[in-house]
Coordinates of C-alpha atoms and ligand atoms in Angstrom, one line a residue:
M3 CA -47.4 -13.9 30.6
K4 CA -48.7 -11.5 33.1
R5 CA -45.9 -9.3 34.3
R6 CA -45.5 -11.7 37.1
D7 CA -45.4 -14.7 34.8
L8 CA -43.1 -12.9 32.5
F9 CA -40.6 -12.0 35.1
A10 CA -40.9 -15.5 36.3
G11 CA -39.8 -16.5 32.9
S12 CA -43.0 -18.5 32.5
L13 CA -45.0 -19.0 29.5
A14 CA -48.2 -20.0 31.0
L15 CA -49.1 -23.6 30.8
G16 CA -52.7 -24.9 31.2
A17 CA -52.2 -24.9 34.9
L18 CA -52.3 -21.1 34.8
A19 CA -56.0 -21.3 34.2
A20 CA -56.2 -22.0 37.9
R21 CA -54.5 -18.6 38.3
S22 CA -51.8 -19.7 40.7
A23 CA -49.1 -18.0 38.6
W24 CA -46.4 -18.6 41.2
T25 CA -47.1 -22.3 41.4
S26 CA -47.4 -22.8 37.6
I27 CA -43.9 -21.4 37.0
P28 CA -42.0 -24.5 38.3
A29 CA -44.7 -26.6 36.7
A30 CA -43.8 -25.0 33.3
A31 CA -40.0 -25.4 33.8
Q32 CA -40.2 -28.9 35.3
A33 CA -42.6 -30.2 32.6
L34 CA -40.1 -29.0 30.0
N35 CA -37.1 -30.3 32.0
R36 CA -35.3 -27.1 31.1
T37 CA -32.2 -26.3 33.0
A38 CA -29.8 -23.6 31.7
P39 CA -26.8 -25.2 30.1
A40 CA -23.9 -25.4 32.6
G41 CA -21.7 -22.3 32.4
S42 CA -24.2 -20.4 30.3
V43 CA -24.9 -17.8 32.9
P44 CA -22.5 -14.9 32.2
H45 CA -20.7 -12.8 34.8
L46 CA -23.3 -10.2 35.8
T47 CA -22.1 -6.8 36.9
P48 CA -24.1 -5.7 40.0
M49 CA -26.1 -2.5 39.3
R50 CA -25.7 0.8 41.1
V51 CA -29.2 1.0 42.6
H52 CA -29.8 3.6 45.3
A53 CA -32.5 6.1 46.1
D54 CA -30.1 9.0 45.5
Q55 CA -29.8 7.9 41.9
I56 CA -33.5 8.4 41.1
A57 CA -33.8 10.4 37.9
D58 CA -37.5 10.2 37.4
I59 CA -40.7 8.6 38.7
K60 CA -43.5 8.1 36.2
V61 CA -47.1 7.2 37.0
C62 CA -49.6 5.7 34.6
L63 CA -53.1 4.3 34.5
R64 CA -53.5 1.1 32.6
P65 CA -56.7 1.4 30.5
F66 CA -58.3 -1.9 31.6
R67 CA -61.6 -3.2 30.3
P68 CA -62.9 -6.4 31.8
M69 CA -64.2 -7.5 28.4
G70 CA -60.9 -6.7 26.6
P71 CA -59.9 -3.9 24.3
R72 CA -62.6 -2.0 22.5
L73 CA -62.4 -2.6 18.7
D74 CA -66.0 -2.1 17.5
V75 CA -67.3 0.4 14.9
E76 CA -69.7 3.2 15.8
K77 CA -71.4 5.8 13.7
I78 CA -71.4 9.5 14.8
G79 CA -73.4 11.4 12.3
D80 CA -71.7 10.7 8.9
K81 CA -68.4 9.7 10.6
T82 CA -67.3 6.1 11.0
V83 CA -65.5 5.7 14.3
I84 CA -63.4 2.6 14.8
H85 CA -62.3 2.2 18.4
N86 CA -58.9 0.9 19.4
Y87 CA -58.4 1.4 23.2
G88 CA -58.5 -0.4 26.5
H89 CA -55.4 -2.6 26.3
G90 CA -54.8 -2.7 30.1
G91 CA -51.2 -3.7 30.8
S92 CA -50.6 -5.1 27.3
G93 CA -50.8 -2.1 25.0
W94 CA -47.2 -2.1 23.9
S95 CA -47.2 -5.8 23.3
L96 CA -50.5 -6.0 21.4
S97 CA -50.2 -2.7 19.6
W98 CA -49.4 -3.9 16.0
G99 CA -52.0 -6.7 16.1
S100 CA -54.7 -4.4 17.4
A101 CA -53.8 -1.8 14.8
D102 CA -54.1 -4.4 12.1
I103 CA -57.6 -5.2 13.2
A104 CA -58.7 -1.6 13.4
V105 CA -57.1 -0.7 10.1
G106 CA -58.9 -3.7 8.5
K107 CA -62.2 -2.2 9.6
A108 CA -61.2 1.2 8.3
A109 CA -60.2 -0.3 4.9
A110 CA -63.7 -1.8 4.6
T111 CA -65.1 1.7 4.2
L112 CA -62.9 2.2 1.1
D113 CA -62.1 5.7 2.2
K114 CA -58.4 6.5 1.9
K115 CA -58.3 9.6 4.2
I116 CA -58.1 8.5 7.8
A117 CA -57.9 10.4 11.1
V118 CA -56.3 8.8 14.1
I119 CA -57.0 10.2 17.5
G120 CA -54.2 9.8 19.9
C121 CA -50.4 9.4 19.6
G122 CA -49.7 6.9 22.3
V123 CA -48.3 3.5 21.2
I124 CA -51.8 2.4 20.0
G125 CA -52.5 5.6 17.9
L126 CA -49.0 5.6 16.4
T127 CA -49.0 2.0 15.4
S128 CA -52.6 2.4 14.0
A129 CA -51.4 5.4 12.0
L130 CA -48.4 3.5 10.6
T131 CA -50.4 0.4 9.8
A132 CA -52.9 2.6 7.9
Q133 CA -50.1 4.3 5.9
R134 CA -48.7 0.9 5.0
A135 CA -52.2 0.0 3.7
G136 CA -51.9 3.0 1.4
M137 CA -54.0 5.5 3.4
D138 CA -53.4 9.2 3.9
V139 CA -53.3 9.7 7.7
T140 CA -53.6 12.6 10.0
I141 CA -53.1 12.1 13.7
Y142 CA -55.1 14.5 16.0
T143 CA -53.8 14.4 19.5
K144 CA -53.5 16.3 22.7
D145 CA -49.9 15.0 23.3
L146 CA -47.1 13.4 21.2
L147 CA -45.8 10.0 22.2
P148 CA -43.0 11.2 24.6
H149 CA -45.7 12.9 26.8
T150 CA -48.3 10.1 26.7
R151 CA -49.1 7.5 29.4
S152 CA -47.5 4.9 27.1
V153 CA -44.0 6.0 27.9
R154 CA -44.7 5.7 31.6
A155 CA -45.0 2.0 31.3
N156 CA -42.4 -0.8 31.9
G157 CA -42.0 -1.8 28.3
S158 CA -41.7 -5.6 28.2
W159 CA -43.5 -8.2 26.2
T160 CA -46.6 -8.8 28.5
P161 CA -49.4 -9.4 26.0
D162 CA -52.0 -10.7 28.5
S163 CA -51.2 -8.5 31.5
R164 CA -54.5 -7.2 32.8
V165 CA -55.9 -7.3 29.3
A166 CA -59.3 -8.8 30.3
L167 CA -61.2 -10.8 32.9
T168 CA -61.8 -14.4 31.8
K169 CA -65.6 -14.4 32.2
P170 CA -66.6 -11.0 30.8
A171 CA -64.2 -11.4 27.8
G172 CA -66.2 -14.5 26.8
D173 CA -65.4 -17.4 24.5
A174 CA -64.5 -15.4 21.3
F175 CA -61.9 -13.1 22.8
P176 CA -59.0 -15.6 23.3
A177 CA -58.8 -16.2 19.5
L178 CA -58.8 -12.5 18.8
W179 CA -56.1 -12.0 21.5
E180 CA -54.0 -14.7 19.9
Q181 CA -54.4 -13.0 16.5
M182 CA -53.2 -9.7 18.0
A183 CA -50.3 -11.3 19.9
R184 CA -49.0 -13.3 17.0
Y185 CA -49.2 -10.3 14.6
S186 CA -47.5 -8.0 17.1
W187 CA -44.7 -10.5 17.9
K188 CA -43.9 -10.9 14.2
T189 CA -43.9 -7.2 13.6
Y190 CA -41.7 -6.5 16.5
R191 CA -39.2 -9.0 15.2
D192 CA -38.8 -6.7 12.1
Y193 CA -37.4 -4.0 14.5
L194 CA -34.7 -6.2 16.0
G195 CA -31.0 -5.5 15.3
L196 CA -31.5 -1.9 14.2
P197 CA -29.3 1.0 15.3
G198 CA -30.2 2.2 18.8
N199 CA -31.9 -1.2 19.5
P200 CA -35.5 0.1 19.5
I201 CA -36.6 -3.5 20.2
D202 CA -34.3 -5.9 22.1
F203 CA -34.1 -9.0 24.2
R204 CA -32.9 -9.2 27.8
D205 CA -32.0 -12.1 30.1
N206 CA -34.5 -11.7 32.9
Y207 CA -33.8 -13.4 36.2
I208 CA -36.5 -14.3 38.7
L209 CA -35.2 -15.0 42.1
S210 CA -36.7 -16.5 45.2
D211 CA -35.6 -17.4 48.7
I212 CA -38.1 -20.2 48.9
P213 CA -38.9 -22.9 46.3
F214 CA -41.2 -21.4 43.6
D215 CA -43.7 -24.2 44.2
Q216 CA -44.3 -23.0 47.7
K217 CA -45.6 -19.6 46.5
H218 CA -49.4 -19.4 46.4
F219 CA -51.9 -16.6 46.3
P220 CA -54.4 -16.7 49.1
P221 CA -57.9 -17.9 47.9
P222 CA -60.7 -15.3 47.4
Q223 CA -62.2 -14.1 50.7
P224 CA -65.6 -15.9 51.3
G225 CA -68.4 -13.5 50.3
A226 CA -66.1 -11.0 48.6
G227 CA -68.0 -11.5 45.3
D228 CA -66.5 -11.0 41.9
Y229 CA -66.8 -8.7 38.9
S230 CA -70.3 -9.9 38.0
T231 CA -71.6 -9.0 41.5
T232 CA -69.6 -5.9 42.4
G233 CA -68.6 -4.3 39.0
K234 CA -64.9 -4.7 39.9
P235 CA -62.6 -7.7 40.0
Q236 CA -62.0 -8.9 43.5
H237 CA -59.3 -11.5 43.1
T238 CA -56.4 -12.2 40.8
S239 CA -58.0 -15.4 39.7
E240 CA -60.6 -13.4 37.7
F241 CA -57.9 -12.1 35.3
A242 CA -57.5 -13.9 31.9
D243 CA -54.5 -16.0 31.0
Y244 CA -53.9 -16.6 27.4
G245 CA -50.1 -17.3 27.3
D246 CA -50.6 -20.9 26.4
L247 CA -52.1 -19.9 23.0
I248 CA -48.7 -18.7 21.8
R249 CA -46.4 -21.0 23.6
D250 CA -44.9 -22.3 20.3
I251 CA -43.3 -18.9 19.5
I252 CA -42.2 -17.4 22.8
P253 CA -38.8 -18.5 24.3
N254 CA -39.3 -20.7 27.3
P255 CA -37.8 -20.2 30.7
E256 CA -34.9 -22.1 32.1
E257 CA -34.1 -23.3 35.6
I258 CA -30.6 -22.2 36.8
D259 CA -28.7 -24.8 38.5
P260 CA -27.6 -23.7 42.0
R261 CA -23.9 -24.1 40.9
D262 CA -24.5 -21.5 38.2
N263 CA -26.6 -19.1 40.1
P264 CA -24.8 -15.8 40.3
F265 CA -27.3 -14.3 42.8
P266 CA -27.1 -14.6 46.6
V267 CA -30.5 -16.3 46.7
A268 CA -31.5 -20.0 46.7
H269 CA -33.7 -20.2 43.6
A270 CA -33.3 -18.6 40.2
R271 CA -34.7 -18.8 36.7
R272 CA -33.9 -17.1 33.5
A273 CA -36.1 -16.0 30.6
N274 CA -35.2 -14.5 27.3
M275 CA -37.6 -11.5 27.2
M276 CA -38.5 -9.1 24.4
M277 CA -38.5 -5.5 25.6
F278 CA -39.0 -2.0 24.1
N279 CA -36.6 0.9 24.5
F280 CA -39.0 3.8 24.5
G281 CA -36.6 6.5 23.3
A282 CA -35.2 4.8 20.3
Y283 CA -38.4 3.0 19.3
G284 CA -40.6 6.0 19.8
H285 CA -38.3 8.2 17.8
L286 CA -38.2 5.6 15.0
L287 CA -42.0 5.3 14.8
L288 CA -42.5 9.1 14.7
S289 CA -39.8 9.4 12.0
E290 CA -41.4 6.6 9.9
F291 CA -44.8 8.3 10.2
Y292 CA -43.5 11.7 9.0
Q293 CA -41.4 10.1 6.2
A294 CA -44.5 8.4 4.9
G295 CA -46.2 11.8 4.6
G296 CA -48.2 11.7 7.8
K297 CA -49.4 14.9 9.5
I298 CA -50.0 15.6 13.2
V299 CA -52.4 18.2 14.5
I300 CA -52.3 19.0 18.2
R301 CA -55.9 19.2 19.3
E302 CA -58.0 18.1 22.3
F303 CA -61.5 16.7 21.9
H304 CA -64.1 17.0 24.6
N305 CA -67.1 15.0 23.3
P306 CA -67.9 12.8 20.3
G307 CA -69.7 15.7 18.6
D308 CA -66.3 17.4 18.2
L309 CA -65.6 14.9 15.5
K310 CA -68.0 16.5 13.1
S311 CA -65.5 19.3 12.4
L312 CA -62.9 16.9 11.1
P313 CA -62.3 16.7 7.3
E314 CA -61.9 12.9 7.5
N315 CA -64.9 10.7 7.6
V316 CA -63.2 7.6 9.0
I317 CA -61.6 7.9 12.4
I318 CA -59.6 5.4 14.5
N319 CA -60.1 6.4 18.1
C320 CA -57.0 5.6 20.3
P321 CA -57.3 7.7 23.4
G322 CA -56.2 5.0 25.9
Y323 CA -57.6 5.6 29.5
A324 CA -58.8 9.1 28.4
A325 CA -61.8 7.4 26.7
H326 CA -63.2 7.1 30.3
D327 CA -64.0 10.9 30.0
W328 CA -63.7 11.8 26.4
W329 CA -65.9 9.0 25.2
Q330 CA -67.7 8.5 28.5
D331 CA -66.7 4.8 28.5
K332 CA -67.3 3.8 32.1
T333 CA -66.3 0.2 31.5
L334 CA -62.7 1.4 31.7
I335 CA -61.2 0.7 35.1
P336 CA -58.0 2.5 36.0
V337 CA -55.1 0.3 37.2
R338 CA -52.4 2.5 38.6
G339 CA -48.7 1.6 38.1
Q340 CA -45.5 3.4 38.7
T341 CA -42.0 3.1 37.2
T342 CA -38.9 4.7 38.7
W343 CA -35.9 5.5 36.4
L344 CA -32.2 5.5 37.2
P345 CA -29.4 6.5 34.8
P346 CA -28.6 3.9 32.1
Q347 CA -26.0 1.2 32.9
A348 CA -24.7 -0.1 29.7
D349 CA -22.4 -2.6 31.4
A350 CA -25.3 -4.4 33.1
L351 CA -28.1 -5.1 30.6
Y352 CA -30.3 -7.6 32.3
G353 CA -33.5 -7.8 34.3
V354 CA -34.4 -9.1 37.8
E355 CA -37.5 -9.9 39.7
Y356 CA -37.2 -10.4 43.4
K357 CA -39.4 -9.9 46.5
G358 CA -42.4 -8.4 44.6
A359 CA -40.4 -5.8 42.6
A360 CA -38.9 -5.7 39.1
L361 CA -35.8 -4.1 37.6
L362 CA -35.0 -3.9 33.9
S363 CA -31.9 -2.3 32.5
K364 CA -32.8 -0.6 29.2
T365 CA -30.9 1.8 26.9
D366 CA -32.9 4.7 28.2
G367 CA -32.4 3.9 31.9
V368 CA -32.7 1.3 34.6
M369 CA -36.4 0.9 35.3
V370 CA -37.6 -0.2 38.8
Q371 CA -41.2 -1.1 39.4
A372 CA -43.1 -2.3 42.5
L373 CA -45.2 -5.4 41.5
D374 CA -46.7 -6.8 44.6
F375 CA -44.7 -6.4 47.8
S376 CA -47.3 -8.3 49.8
H377 CA -47.2 -11.4 47.5
T378 CA -51.0 -11.6 48.1
L379 CA -52.7 -9.4 45.4
G380 CA -51.2 -10.4 42.1
E381 CA -53.1 -8.7 39.3
M382 CA -55.3 -6.8 41.8
V383 CA -52.5 -4.3 42.6
G384 CA -53.6 -0.8 41.6
V385 CA -57.0 -1.9 40.4
G386 CA -59.5 1.0 40.7
N387 CA -56.8 3.4 41.8
S388 CA -56.7 6.5 39.6
F389 CA -54.1 8.4 41.7
E390 CA -51.8 9.6 39.0
H391 CA -49.1 11.1 41.2
A392 CA -45.7 9.8 42.2
D393 CA -45.3 7.9 45.4
R394 CA -41.7 8.3 46.4
S395 CA -41.9 5.8 49.3
E396 CA -43.1 3.1 46.9
A397 CA -40.2 3.9 44.6
E398 CA -37.6 3.8 47.5
Q399 CA -39.0 0.5 48.8
A400 CA -38.6 -1.2 45.4
I401 CA -35.1 0.3 45.0
G402 CA -34.1 -0.9 48.5
I403 CA -34.9 -4.5 47.5
F404 CA -32.3 -4.4 44.7
E405 CA -29.8 -2.3 46.5
D406 CA -29.7 -4.9 49.2
L407 CA -29.5 -7.7 46.6
F408 CA -26.6 -6.2 44.7
A409 CA -24.8 -5.3 47.9
R410 CA -24.9 -9.0 48.9
M411 CA -24.1 -10.1 45.4
G412 CA -21.0 -7.9 45.2
K413 CA -19.7 -9.3 48.5
E414 CA -20.1 -12.9 47.4
H415 CA -18.3 -12.2 44.1
V416 CA -15.2 -10.4 45.5
Ligands
FAD525 C1 -46.9 0.9 35.2 C2 -47.3 0.3 33.8 C3 -46.5 -0.6 33.2 C4 -46.9 -1.1 31.9 N1 -46.0 -2.0 31.3 C5 -46.3 -2.5 30.1 C6 -45.5 -3.4 29.5 O1 -44.4 -3.8 30.0 N2 -45.9 -4.0 28.3 C7 -47.0 -3.6 27.7 O2 -47.3 -4.2 26.7 N3 -47.9 -2.7 28.3 C8 -47.5 -2.1 29.5 N4 -48.4 -1.2 30.1 C9 -49.6 -0.9 29.4 C10 -49.4 0.2 28.3 O3 -48.7 1.2 28.8 C11 -50.8 0.7 27.8 O4 -51.7 -0.3 27.5 C12 -50.6 1.6 26.6 O5 -49.7 2.6 26.9 C13 -51.9 2.2 26.2 O6 -51.6 3.1 25.1 P1 -52.6 4.0 24.4 O7 -52.0 4.5 23.1 O8 -53.9 3.3 24.2 O9 -52.9 5.2 25.4 P2 -52.0 6.5 25.8 O10 -50.6 6.2 25.9 O11 -52.7 7.1 27.0 O12 -52.3 7.5 24.6 C14 -53.5 8.1 24.4 C15 -53.3 9.2 23.3 O13 -54.5 9.9 23.1 C16 -54.4 11.3 23.3 N5 -55.7 11.8 23.8 C17 -56.3 11.3 24.9 N6 -57.5 12.0 25.1 C18 -57.5 12.9 24.1 C19 -58.5 13.9 23.7 N7 -59.6 14.1 24.4 N8 -58.2 14.6 22.6 C20 -57.1 14.4 21.9 N9 -56.2 13.5 22.2 C21 -56.4 12.7 23.3 C22 -53.3 11.4 24.3 O14 -52.7 12.7 24.2 C23 -52.3 10.3 23.8 O15 -51.6 10.8 22.7 C24 -48.1 -0.7 31.3 C25 -48.8 0.3 31.9 C26 -48.5 0.8 33.2 C27 -49.3 1.8 33.8

């Protein structure tokens, strides 16, 4: 359930432990013998994807910690600080479960007045979860959700995308991850079917010109080392895969029979994928927070000593990647990612992955993202890169892949 696995429509099987995500995808589908029912692929309207349609390019740094998100409790003077940051490429997906753990620790103090630092998806879900537990919550933040890194993401269910490295995360983390993922999944289901579709599902198609089982990542370079020897992951195989732990609740992928394949490529799969419409969902979360009596104070903190001036004694700290400087947490590794946005296309609500790029049609726009054009890096793309500025050529390259695909698709369907 890395982005790659997700777009592949794969819920990782045990074979994913070997980290050959591409190769495990057919293994998953074949083992289940799942072929989409004949005739169940609807007519798909080709999308209008061209560089002159670009409405926005957003860049974001995934807050990646090799040992997984930080959820421990720290004392700063008489303040109790509960950390809740470092969710890598999985923050949207794990938010509610992570909030539940952090708020449980806050509740143990028996203090009802809580401060939350940060108003990204982690801060906002922490604040709402605390309110639902009967607490009086004030959010202190530099930016509100629409201006945070959170809304520069893709916004799909990807709960183990760059969330940890297998070895540094250790033996206890998988169970904690499972707890967060199951809790989040269940909570998100409560937001389905609401006006504006804050949370929705999309048919997501992964396409390939060659059989999926012929796709492999090159093995690690001899002598390249790994996280334990270099302080940075060196190969995609070091990243953790936990998808198998929740396989019983996530819709499985289907093979598409060539006779039903609407795309001009030889191989196709389809997955039913949960996704988040940032505009509707973000607006709903902020409204819920205010309606429950929540307060927001715009404020920037510069070092932990600043917390002493807060009236609250219990603080849930949700600054995302900013903890690298604000809390001097140098275990955070930036993982750069970029999403490009085209106008919404309500007549074509589906997703596609092809040639190392992803496209997802959402209510707030068509999102295009470069994943791994080289097909050699996997989870290593963007690791250690903190360049938070738009790269137009990357955006145009990803758009070109889909422009070409839809042009061919249109011709073959005339
Ligand atoms: C390209 C890309 C695609 C992604 N796609 C997905 C996806 O499909 N699914 C998924 O689950 N995850 C995805 N992610 C990951 C997800 O976006 C992050 O894990 C998540 O947004 C982290 O949220 P956060 O609330 O911790 O941090 P942020 O969104 O960065 O929020 C931090 C908050 O803290 C505040 N703050 C920071 N420092 C201070 C300070 N010093 N003083 C006061 N306030 C402060 C900020 O103003 C902000 O309000 C993606 C990430 C990227 C980069």
